[in-house]
Amino acid sequence: MRYIRIKGLITFISLGILLTAFVYLFAESLLKTSIEEAGGWALGAEVNVEAVEINYAPLSATLIDFQATDAEQPEYNIISFKKMSADIALWQYLFGKVIVDDLVLTELRFNEKRLKVGEVYE
């Protein structure tokens, strides 16, 4: 016990609890924003995601109502789907491997007309 200081241990545990709470509370909105921003940057057009749901045991992510605007025809989507779920092997991810145990896509559509014209970025 002489190598562990109580104040340092309390600080370490407090920071761990704060980090865990931050991830638990804001992970879904951060992932949704990241997908929309990165997708928009990569495609050059608007990407919409209605919601993202994350389950932690077992680790899985679900995207609901995804739409990616076609930059050449903004009134159409390049791709859209109603729901996508992916189960990820967390322990393998910690070792640098991404293993998706289960991937489900529901109502996948290509070149579908949008309800309103999507934004195109230059």
mmCIF file of C-alpha atoms in Angstrom:
data_model
loop_
_atom_site.group_PDB
_atom_site.id
_atom_site.type_symbol
_atom_site.label_atom_id
_atom_site.label_comp_id
_atom_site.label_asym_id
_atom_site.label_seq_id
_atom_site.Cartn_x
_atom_site.Cartn_y
_atom_site.Cartn_z
ATOM 1 C CA MET A 1 0.000 0.000 0.000
ATOM 2 C CA ARG A 2 2.928 2.401 0.349
ATOM 3 C CA TYR A 3 3.127 2.755 -3.466
ATOM 4 C CA ILE A 4 -0.527 3.818 -3.808
ATOM 5 C CA ARG A 5 -1.562 7.253 -2.580
ATOM 6 C CA ILE A 6 -5.189 7.527 -1.482
ATOM 7 C CA LYS A 7 -5.678 10.958 -3.110
ATOM 8 C CA GLY A 8 -4.333 9.645 -6.420
ATOM 9 C CA LEU A 9 -6.537 6.557 -6.253
ATOM 10 C CA ILE A 10 -9.641 8.658 -5.510
ATOM 11 C CA THR A 11 -8.790 11.003 -8.418
ATOM 12 C CA PHE A 12 -8.251 8.048 -10.766
ATOM 13 C CA ILE A 13 -11.572 6.442 -9.807
ATOM 14 C CA SER A 14 -13.420 9.783 -10.074
ATOM 15 C CA LEU A 15 -12.050 10.449 -13.560
ATOM 16 C CA GLY A 16 -12.961 6.910 -14.615
ATOM 17 C CA ILE A 17 -16.530 7.375 -13.393
ATOM 18 C CA LEU A 18 -16.826 10.763 -15.171
ATOM 19 C CA LEU A 19 -15.457 9.348 -18.434
ATOM 20 C CA THR A 20 -17.827 6.364 -18.260
ATOM 21 C CA ALA A 21 -20.808 8.647 -17.574
ATOM 22 C CA PHE A 22 -19.840 10.931 -20.474
ATOM 23 C CA VAL A 23 -19.588 8.020 -22.899
ATOM 24 C CA TYR A 24 -22.832 6.471 -21.654
ATOM 25 C CA LEU A 25 -24.791 9.738 -21.915
ATOM 26 C CA PHE A 26 -23.394 11.230 -25.132
ATOM 27 C CA ALA A 27 -22.090 8.337 -27.257
ATOM 28 C CA GLU A 28 -25.252 7.981 -29.352
ATOM 29 C CA SER A 29 -25.514 11.674 -30.275
ATOM 30 C CA LEU A 30 -21.758 11.905 -30.954
ATOM 31 C CA LEU A 31 -21.879 8.838 -33.226
ATOM 32 C CA LYS A 32 -24.923 10.207 -35.092
ATOM 33 C CA THR A 33 -23.225 13.575 -35.658
ATOM 34 C CA SER A 34 -19.977 11.870 -36.713
ATOM 35 C CA ILE A 35 -21.738 9.689 -39.286
ATOM 36 C CA GLU A 36 -23.609 12.664 -40.752
ATOM 37 C CA GLU A 37 -20.523 14.910 -40.890
ATOM 38 C CA ALA A 38 -18.063 12.291 -42.193
ATOM 39 C CA GLY A 39 -20.580 10.927 -44.697
ATOM 40 C CA GLY A 40 -21.365 14.428 -45.947
ATOM 41 C CA TRP A 41 -17.672 15.202 -46.294
ATOM 42 C CA ALA A 42 -16.946 11.935 -48.131
ATOM 43 C CA LEU A 43 -19.958 12.069 -50.489
ATOM 44 C CA GLY A 44 -20.134 15.833 -50.977
ATOM 45 C CA ALA A 45 -23.846 15.799 -50.130
ATOM 46 C CA GLU A 46 -26.185 15.647 -47.161
ATOM 47 C CA VAL A 47 -26.338 12.482 -45.063
ATOM 48 C CA ASN A 48 -29.227 11.992 -42.639
ATOM 49 C CA VAL A 49 -29.556 9.583 -39.734
ATOM 50 C CA GLU A 50 -32.728 9.677 -37.661
ATOM 51 C CA ALA A 51 -31.267 7.955 -34.594
ATOM 52 C CA VAL A 52 -28.401 5.814 -33.327
ATOM 53 C CA GLU A 53 -28.856 3.269 -30.561
ATOM 54 C CA ILE A 54 -25.940 1.680 -28.713
ATOM 55 C CA ASN A 55 -26.209 -1.398 -26.496
ATOM 56 C CA TYR A 56 -23.256 -2.155 -24.274
ATOM 57 C CA ALA A 57 -23.844 -5.786 -23.342
ATOM 58 C CA PRO A 58 -23.134 -7.240 -25.870
ATOM 59 C CA LEU A 59 -21.719 -4.287 -27.770
ATOM 60 C CA SER A 60 -23.957 -3.416 -30.721
ATOM 61 C CA ALA A 61 -24.922 -0.323 -32.687
ATOM 62 C CA THR A 62 -28.143 0.351 -34.596
ATOM 63 C CA LEU A 63 -28.651 3.084 -37.213
ATOM 64 C CA ILE A 64 -32.254 4.031 -37.892
ATOM 65 C CA ASP A 65 -33.469 5.645 -41.139
ATOM 66 C CA PHE A 66 -30.185 6.384 -42.957
ATOM 67 C CA GLN A 67 -30.262 8.475 -46.178
ATOM 68 C CA ALA A 68 -27.300 9.582 -48.294
ATOM 69 C CA THR A 69 -28.060 12.226 -50.941
ATOM 70 C CA ASP A 70 -26.781 11.770 -54.491
ATOM 71 C CA ALA A 71 -24.541 14.793 -55.209
ATOM 72 C CA GLU A 72 -25.368 14.701 -58.936
ATOM 73 C CA GLN A 73 -29.143 14.352 -58.407
ATOM 74 C CA PRO A 74 -30.004 15.981 -55.044
ATOM 75 C CA GLU A 75 -33.644 14.919 -55.243
ATOM 76 C CA TYR A 76 -32.544 11.240 -54.984
ATOM 77 C CA ASN A 77 -30.659 9.168 -52.425
ATOM 78 C CA ILE A 78 -27.604 7.188 -53.469
ATOM 79 C CA ILE A 79 -28.446 4.695 -50.733
ATOM 80 C CA SER A 80 -30.943 4.491 -47.910
ATOM 81 C CA PHE A 81 -32.066 1.910 -45.405
ATOM 82 C CA LYS A 82 -34.596 1.737 -42.609
ATOM 83 C CA LYS A 83 -32.425 -0.010 -40.020
ATOM 84 C CA MET A 84 -28.924 -1.443 -39.702
ATOM 85 C CA SER A 85 -27.678 -3.377 -36.683
ATOM 86 C CA ALA A 86 -24.134 -4.569 -36.061
ATOM 87 C CA ASP A 87 -22.845 -6.685 -33.162
ATOM 88 C CA ILE A 88 -19.141 -6.107 -32.534
ATOM 89 C CA ALA A 89 -16.720 -8.356 -30.646
ATOM 90 C CA LEU A 90 -15.351 -5.879 -28.092
ATOM 91 C CA TRP A 91 -12.414 -7.935 -26.822
ATOM 92 C CA GLN A 92 -11.071 -8.489 -30.338
ATOM 93 C CA TYR A 93 -11.444 -4.743 -31.047
ATOM 94 C CA LEU A 94 -9.197 -4.001 -28.068
ATOM 95 C CA PHE A 95 -6.511 -6.141 -29.742
ATOM 96 C CA GLY A 96 -6.795 -4.221 -33.038
ATOM 97 C CA LYS A 97 -9.184 -6.556 -34.853
ATOM 98 C CA VAL A 98 -12.674 -5.532 -35.930
ATOM 99 C CA ILE A 99 -14.954 -8.555 -35.935
ATOM 100 C CA VAL A 100 -18.624 -7.997 -36.708
ATOM 101 C CA ASP A 101 -20.543 -10.988 -35.372
ATOM 102 C CA ASP A 102 -23.907 -10.055 -36.855
ATOM 103 C CA LEU A 103 -24.905 -7.445 -39.457
ATOM 104 C CA VAL A 104 -28.551 -6.858 -40.400
ATOM 105 C CA LEU A 105 -29.829 -4.375 -43.004
ATOM 106 C CA THR A 106 -33.560 -3.738 -43.345
ATOM 107 C CA GLU A 107 -35.247 -2.165 -46.393
ATOM 108 C CA LEU A 108 -32.089 -1.316 -48.338
ATOM 109 C CA ARG A 109 -32.836 0.960 -51.314
ATOM 110 C CA PHE A 110 -30.759 2.526 -54.079
ATOM 111 C CA ASN A 111 -31.626 5.634 -56.115
ATOM 112 C CA GLU A 112 -34.800 6.384 -54.170
ATOM 113 C CA LYS A 113 -36.569 9.746 -54.460
ATOM 114 C CA ARG A 114 -36.230 11.953 -51.340
ATOM 115 C CA LEU A 115 -39.127 13.716 -49.663
ATOM 116 C CA LYS A 116 -37.207 16.998 -49.874
ATOM 117 C CA VAL A 117 -34.162 17.876 -51.980
ATOM 118 C CA GLY A 118 -30.894 17.135 -50.204
ATOM 119 C CA GLU A 119 -28.135 19.659 -49.728
ATOM 120 C CA VAL A 120 -25.030 19.386 -51.944
ATOM 121 C CA TYR A 121 -21.658 20.609 -50.631
ATOM 122 C CA GLU A 122 -18.964 22.107 -52.823
#
